[in-house]
Tab-separated table of C-alpha atoms in Angstrom:
chain	number	residue	atom	x	y	z
W	1	MET	CA	0.000	0.000	0.000
W	2	THR	CA	1.371	3.380	-0.992
W	3	PHE	CA	0.729	6.860	0.305
W	4	ASP	CA	-1.471	7.624	-2.735
W	5	ASP	CA	-3.626	4.585	-1.976
W	6	LEU	CA	-4.449	5.977	1.458
W	7	PHE	CA	-6.069	9.045	-0.078
W	8	ASP	CA	-7.584	7.474	-3.183
W	9	ILE	CA	-10.798	9.245	-4.193
W	10	ASP	CA	-12.178	6.005	-5.651
W	11	ASP	CA	-12.324	4.517	-2.148
W	12	ILE	CA	-14.035	7.601	-0.761
W	13	GLU	CA	-16.656	7.546	-3.482
W	14	ASP	CA	-17.575	3.969	-2.615
W	15	ASN	CA	-18.800	5.205	0.783
W	16	ASN	CA	-20.252	8.545	-0.277
W	17	ASP	CA	-23.677	10.076	0.224
W	18	VAL	CA	-24.894	9.976	-3.368
W	19	ARG	CA	-28.566	9.101	-3.175
W	20	PRO	CA	-29.700	7.334	-6.331
W	21	GLY	CA	-33.032	5.639	-6.207
W	22	PRO	CA	-36.643	5.829	-7.306
W	23	TRP	CA	-38.267	9.224	-7.825
W	24	TRP	CA	-40.833	8.671	-5.080
W	25	ARG	CA	-38.057	8.402	-2.483
W	26	HIS	CA	-36.616	11.744	-3.614
W	27	ALA	CA	-40.076	13.334	-3.538
W	28	LEU	CA	-40.768	11.946	-0.064
W	29	TRP	CA	-37.420	13.278	1.202
W	30	THR	CA	-38.131	16.701	-0.297
W	31	VAL	CA	-41.582	16.878	1.304
W	32	GLY	CA	-40.242	15.665	4.652
W	33	VAL	CA	-37.395	18.184	4.818
W	34	THR	CA	-39.756	20.980	3.770
W	35	ALA	CA	-42.333	20.052	6.402
W	36	PHE	CA	-39.620	19.811	9.050
W	37	GLY	CA	-38.036	23.182	8.232
W	38	VAL	CA	-41.310	25.093	7.882
W	39	GLY	CA	-42.710	23.361	10.968
W	40	LEU	CA	-39.719	24.343	13.076
W	41	GLY	CA	-39.967	27.925	11.821
W	42	TRP	CA	-43.656	28.054	12.687
W	43	ALA	CA	-43.038	26.489	16.116
W	44	GLY	CA	-40.254	28.959	16.795
W	45	ALA	CA	-42.493	31.864	15.847
W	46	SER	CA	-45.415	30.568	17.890
W	47	SER	CA	-43.542	30.900	21.158
W	48	SER	CA	-41.455	33.865	22.139
W	49	ILE	CA	-38.605	33.654	24.616
W	50	GLY	CA	-38.073	36.978	26.339
W	51	GLU	CA	-39.247	40.398	25.317
W	52	SER	CA	-39.929	40.976	21.622
W	53	GLU	CA	-37.925	44.191	21.699
W	54	PHE	CA	-34.745	42.154	22.344
W	55	GLY	CA	-35.169	39.719	19.499
W	56	LEU	CA	-37.568	38.445	16.931
W	57	PRO	CA	-41.207	39.135	17.651
W	58	ALA	CA	-43.575	36.219	17.977
W	59	VAL	CA	-46.144	35.558	15.264
W	60	ALA	CA	-47.509	38.919	14.187
W	61	PRO	CA	-51.255	39.325	14.508
W	62	GLY	CA	-53.388	38.393	11.542
W	63	PRO	CA	-53.605	35.414	9.206
W	64	PHE	CA	-50.363	33.616	8.543
W	65	GLY	CA	-51.519	30.777	6.282
W	66	GLU	CA	-50.262	32.404	3.092
W	67	TYR	CA	-46.777	32.736	4.580
W	68	LEU	CA	-46.710	29.053	5.473
W	69	VAL	CA	-47.894	28.154	1.969
W	70	ALA	CA	-45.281	30.439	0.408
W	71	TRP	CA	-42.479	28.920	2.472
W	72	THR	CA	-43.734	25.426	1.719
W	73	VAL	CA	-43.452	26.137	-2.016
W	74	ILE	CA	-40.039	27.758	-1.520
W	75	GLY	CA	-39.007	24.777	0.583
W	76	LEU	CA	-40.058	22.280	-2.067
W	77	LEU	CA	-37.949	24.157	-4.617
W	78	THR	CA	-34.967	24.462	-2.288
W	79	ALA	CA	-35.019	20.852	-1.099
W	80	GLY	CA	-35.738	19.667	-4.646
W	81	VAL	CA	-32.640	21.398	-6.019
W	82	LEU	CA	-30.454	19.925	-3.293
W	83	ARG	CA	-31.919	16.429	-3.594
W	84	ALA	CA	-31.689	16.404	-7.388
W	85	THR	CA	-28.008	17.212	-7.098
W	86	ALA	CA	-27.475	14.703	-4.279
W	87	ALA	CA	-28.985	11.990	-6.462
W	88	ARG	CA	-26.078	12.413	-8.889
W	89	VAL	CA	-23.053	13.640	-6.909
W	90	LEU	CA	-21.866	13.944	-3.337
W	91	VAL	CA	-23.538	16.926	-1.618
W	92	HIS	CA	-22.581	17.682	1.961
W	93	ILE	CA	-25.492	18.116	4.416
W	94	PRO	CA	-28.291	18.827	1.912
W	95	GLY	CA	-31.074	18.122	4.411
W	96	GLN	CA	-29.634	20.249	7.170
W	97	LEU	CA	-28.996	23.144	4.801
W	98	ALA	CA	-32.540	23.088	3.435
W	99	ALA	CA	-34.085	22.772	6.910
W	100	VAL	CA	-32.069	25.698	8.316
W	101	LEU	CA	-32.871	27.938	5.347
W	102	LEU	CA	-36.571	27.164	5.698
W	103	LEU	CA	-36.571	27.549	9.464
W	104	VAL	CA	-34.953	30.985	9.290
W	105	GLY	CA	-37.103	32.159	6.391
W	106	THR	CA	-40.358	31.001	7.947
W	107	ARG	CA	-39.434	32.434	11.333
W	108	LEU	CA	-38.561	35.827	9.882
W	109	SER	CA	-41.673	35.937	7.727
W	110	LEU	CA	-44.037	35.080	10.553
W	111	GLY	CA	-42.417	37.579	12.890
W	112	TRP	CA	-42.335	40.574	10.582
W	113	ARG	CA	-44.846	39.757	7.811
W	114	PRO	CA	-42.974	41.155	4.803
W	115	GLU	CA	-44.793	42.328	1.703
W	116	ALA	CA	-44.960	40.068	-1.351
W	117	PRO	CA	-41.863	41.500	-3.133
W	118	MET	CA	-39.728	41.074	-0.021
W	119	LEU	CA	-41.081	37.568	0.534
W	120	ALA	CA	-40.245	36.717	-3.090
W	121	ALA	CA	-36.723	38.083	-2.623
W	122	MET	CA	-36.266	35.984	0.515
W	123	GLY	CA	-37.475	32.917	-1.347
W	124	ALA	CA	-35.227	33.627	-4.310
W	125	ALA	CA	-32.266	34.001	-1.967
W	126	CYS	CA	-33.101	30.665	-0.338
W	127	VAL	CA	-33.274	28.851	-3.683
W	128	ALA	CA	-30.112	30.656	-4.852
W	129	VAL	CA	-28.172	29.427	-1.804
W	130	ALA	CA	-29.293	25.874	-2.599
W	131	ALA	CA	-28.286	26.295	-6.250
W	132	ILE	CA	-24.855	27.667	-5.313
W	133	TRP	CA	-24.327	24.828	-2.826
W	134	SER	CA	-25.243	22.356	-5.570
W	135	ALA	CA	-22.942	24.089	-8.063
W	136	PHE	CA	-20.013	23.660	-5.675
W	137	ALA	CA	-20.878	19.976	-5.323
W	138	LEU	CA	-21.058	19.548	-9.095
W	139	ARG	CA	-17.748	21.368	-9.527
W	140	GLY	CA	-16.142	19.056	-6.993
W	141	ALA	CA	-17.514	16.003	-8.787
W	142	VAL	CA	-16.112	17.182	-12.122
W	143	LYS	CA	-12.728	17.830	-10.521
W	144	ALA	CA	-12.734	14.379	-8.897
W	145	ALA	CA	-13.630	12.739	-12.216
W	146	ARG	CA	-10.735	14.511	-13.930
W	147	GLN	CA	-8.336	13.392	-11.201
W	148	ARG	CA	-9.607	9.811	-11.479
W	149	ALA	CA	-9.162	9.860	-15.256
W	150	GLU	CA	-5.622	11.231	-14.932
W	151	ARG	CA	-4.683	8.592	-12.340
W	152	GLN	CA	-6.148	5.857	-14.557
W	153	ARG	CA	-4.191	7.177	-17.553
W	154	VAL	CA	-0.957	7.078	-15.529
W	155	ARG	CA	-1.736	3.537	-14.326
W	156	ASP	CA	-2.440	2.404	-17.887
W	157	GLU	CA	0.838	3.908	-19.113
W	158	ASP	CA	2.728	2.204	-16.282
W	159	ALA	CA	1.049	-1.110	-17.071
W	160	ALA	CA	1.905	-0.734	-20.768
W	161	ARG	CA	5.551	0.009	-19.927
W	162	THR	CA	5.695	-2.948	-17.571
W	163	ALA	CA	4.094	-5.248	-20.150
W	164	ALA	CA	6.506	-4.042	-22.831
W	165	ALA	CA	9.482	-4.633	-20.539
W	166	ASP	CA	8.209	-8.078	-19.517
W	167	GLY	CA	7.317	-8.937	-23.103
W	168	GLY	CA	10.815	-8.113	-24.352
W	169	ALA	CA	12.416	-10.197	-21.625
W	170	ALA	CA	10.051	-13.092	-22.351
W	171	ALA	CA	10.908	-12.937	-26.052
W	172	VAL	CA	14.618	-13.137	-25.246
W	173	ARG	CA	14.003	-16.116	-22.970
W	174	ASP	CA	11.987	-17.855	-25.680
W	175	GLU	CA	14.780	-17.385	-28.253
W	176	ASP	CA	17.283	-18.861	-25.827
W	177	ALA	CA	15.008	-21.823	-25.191
W	178	VAL	CA	14.647	-22.553	-28.940
W	179	GLY	CA	18.391	-22.725	-29.512
W	180	ARG	CA	18.953	-25.279	-26.754
W	181	PRO	CA	18.365	-29.008	-27.050
């Protein structure tokens, strides 16, 4: 075993968190993470710890159903982007990232009740963070594939050189064997 074998990316990828599988499993994961994140945000907004002047206010008076629906849709998009990427390449903590983004967004929306343009901007920022996180994961997967291909090319060249060296020596041995009785 060599030093390079200790840090071989091929071994790491055998134990990675790529999540291939049927579409219904991805959809169920997306719905579950969305419900968890929005639910935690709603629960956090429903109870206030301390005075509201020192932190986030509790749920503002008035109907809040449209905010929960908006963050559910935003959450499905956010978790869907992360899960779609995780189905193909290694993505670090996709569930935790989506849940935290949804928790914070829902909590802020229920506490301050932003207007529709601000709510849309918050949602766009949430989906953009998920897209950027996925882009970094895809970039890392492309880089790892290039490194694997380069290592395989070097191994193939070494094997060809070894075979050529062994083949030449075997040919010499065969010629010697023919000349002897």
